[in-house]
CSV table of C-alpha atoms in Angstrom, one decimal:
chain,number,residue,atom,x,y,z
K,1,GLN,CA,104.6,62.6,99.2
K,2,VAL,CA,104.5,66.1,97.6
K,3,GLN,CA,107.2,68.8,97.7
K,4,LEU,CA,106.1,72.5,97.4
K,5,VAL,CA,108.3,75.4,96.4
K,6,GLU,CA,106.7,79.0,96.5
K,7,SER,CA,107.9,82.0,94.5
K,8,GLY,CA,106.6,85.4,93.9
K,9,GLY,CA,106.8,87.3,97.0
K,10,GLY,CA,108.2,90.8,97.4
K,11,LEU,CA,107.6,94.1,98.4
K,12,VAL,CA,104.6,96.0,96.9
K,13,GLN,CA,103.2,99.2,97.8
K,14,ALA,CA,99.7,99.3,99.5
K,15,GLY,CA,97.1,99.0,96.7
K,16,GLY,CA,99.3,97.1,94.5
K,17,SER,CA,99.5,93.3,93.4
K,18,LEU,CA,101.5,90.1,93.1
K,19,ARG,CA,101.1,86.9,92.3
K,20,LEU,CA,102.2,83.8,94.2
K,21,SER,CA,103.2,80.5,92.5
K,22,CYS,CA,103.2,77.1,94.1
K,23,ALA,CA,105.1,74.4,92.0
K,24,ALA,CA,104.3,70.9,93.2
K,25,SER,CA,106.3,67.6,92.7
K,26,GLY,CA,106.0,63.9,93.9
K,27,ARG,CA,102.5,62.5,94.3
K,28,THR,CA,99.9,63.4,91.5
K,29,PHE,CA,99.3,67.0,92.2
K,30,SER,CA,96.0,67.2,90.5
K,31,THR,CA,94.5,64.8,93.6
K,32,VAL,CA,95.3,66.7,96.5
K,33,VAL,CA,93.7,70.0,97.7
K,34,MET,CA,95.8,72.9,97.4
K,35,GLY,CA,95.9,76.2,99.7
K,36,TRP,CA,97.5,79.2,101.2
K,37,SER,CA,98.3,80.3,104.6
K,38,ARG,CA,100.1,82.9,106.3
K,39,GLN,CA,101.9,84.1,109.4
K,40,ALA,CA,102.5,87.6,110.4
K,41,PRO,CA,105.1,88.6,112.9
K,42,GLY,CA,104.3,88.0,116.4
K,43,LYS,CA,100.6,86.3,114.9
K,44,GLU,CA,99.9,82.9,114.9
K,45,ARG,CA,99.2,81.4,111.3
K,46,GLU,CA,96.1,81.7,109.3
K,47,PHE,CA,94.6,80.3,106.7
K,48,VAL,CA,94.0,82.5,103.5
K,49,ALA,CA,92.5,80.2,100.6
K,50,ALA,CA,92.2,77.0,99.2
K,51,ILE,CA,91.2,75.2,96.1
K,52,THR,CA,89.5,71.7,95.3
K,53,TRP,CA,91.9,69.3,93.3
K,54,SER,CA,89.3,69.7,90.1
K,55,GLY,CA,89.4,73.6,90.8
K,56,THR,CA,86.1,74.2,90.7
K,57,GLY,CA,85.8,74.9,94.4
K,58,THR,CA,87.5,77.5,96.1
K,59,VAL,CA,87.1,78.9,99.8
K,60,TYR,CA,88.5,82.2,101.2
K,61,ALA,CA,89.6,84.0,104.4
K,62,ASP,CA,87.1,87.0,105.0
K,63,SER,CA,90.0,89.3,105.1
K,64,VAL,CA,90.7,88.8,101.7
K,65,LYS,CA,87.6,87.8,99.6
K,66,GLY,CA,87.2,89.8,96.9
K,67,ARG,CA,90.8,91.0,96.4
K,68,PHE,CA,92.7,87.6,96.7
K,69,THR,CA,92.1,84.6,94.1
K,70,ILE,CA,93.7,81.3,94.3
K,71,SER,CA,93.5,79.1,91.1
K,72,ARG,CA,95.8,76.0,89.6
K,73,ASP,CA,96.9,74.5,86.7
K,74,ASN,CA,97.3,70.6,86.7
K,75,THR,CA,98.8,70.4,83.4
K,76,LYS,CA,101.8,72.6,85.4
K,77,ASN,CA,101.4,71.0,88.7
K,78,THR,CA,101.3,74.5,90.1
K,79,ALA,CA,99.1,76.4,92.3
K,80,TYR,CA,98.7,80.4,92.2
K,81,LEU,CA,97.3,83.1,94.7
K,82,GLN,CA,96.6,86.2,92.8
K,83,MET,CA,96.6,89.5,95.5
K,84,ASN,CA,95.1,92.5,94.7
K,85,SER,CA,94.5,95.9,96.4
K,86,LEU,CA,96.8,94.8,99.0
K,87,LYS,CA,97.0,96.3,102.3
K,88,PRO,CA,99.9,96.5,104.9
K,89,GLU,CA,98.2,94.3,107.0
K,90,ASP,CA,98.7,91.3,104.7
K,91,THR,CA,102.4,91.6,105.2
K,92,ALA,CA,103.4,87.7,106.3
K,93,VAL,CA,105.3,85.2,105.3
K,94,TYR,CA,103.1,82.9,102.8
K,95,TYR,CA,102.8,79.3,102.7
K,96,CYS,CA,101.8,76.7,100.3
K,97,ASN,CA,100.2,73.5,101.7
K,98,ALA,CA,98.6,70.6,100.4
K,99,ASP,CA,96.6,67.4,101.4
K,100,LEU,CA,93.7,65.2,100.4
K,101,GLY,CA,91.1,66.7,102.5
K,102,LEU,CA,89.8,70.5,102.3
K,103,SER,CA,89.2,70.4,106.3
K,104,SER,CA,93.1,69.8,106.7
K,105,VAL,CA,94.0,72.4,104.5
K,106,ARG,CA,91.6,75.1,105.7
K,107,THR,CA,92.5,74.5,109.2
K,108,GLY,CA,96.4,74.6,108.6
K,109,HIS,CA,96.8,70.7,109.0
K,110,GLY,CA,98.0,69.9,105.7
K,111,ALA,CA,100.4,67.2,105.3
K,112,TYR,CA,102.6,69.2,102.9
K,113,TRP,CA,104.2,72.5,103.2
K,114,GLY,CA,106.4,75.0,101.5
K,115,GLN,CA,108.9,76.9,103.1
K,116,GLY,CA,107.4,80.2,102.7
K,117,THR,CA,107.9,83.2,100.8
K,118,GLN,CA,107.8,86.9,102.2
K,119,VAL,CA,105.3,89.5,101.0
K,120,THR,CA,105.9,93.1,102.8
K,121,VAL,CA,103.4,95.6,101.7
K,122,SER,CA,104.5,99.1,102.3
K,123,SER,CA,101.9,101.9,103.2
């Protein structure tokens, strides 16, 4: 079992930056793939980014490539999503998720999910 708690969301102007954090507890954090997904109002939840257990492998949605960076610190049991050059279309609830498999995280079928944190980008 893995418990996930997100933080760092808020209101920011277009072009600004935010860093989301996901603190994990429970099962050994360093063995799981971590990821971020988001859901905008009236839209389906979509994959944003994922990082392998070692931190050496990352994957991003095309919509955020070059602007967002996912990272993790296994000594702190925490994953991060650095979001730069934010756009109004990035407005969504962002969810941290985790699973043993990268494909599960990428397809939104991770076994463990946080409660979400709201990110609002004003134009």
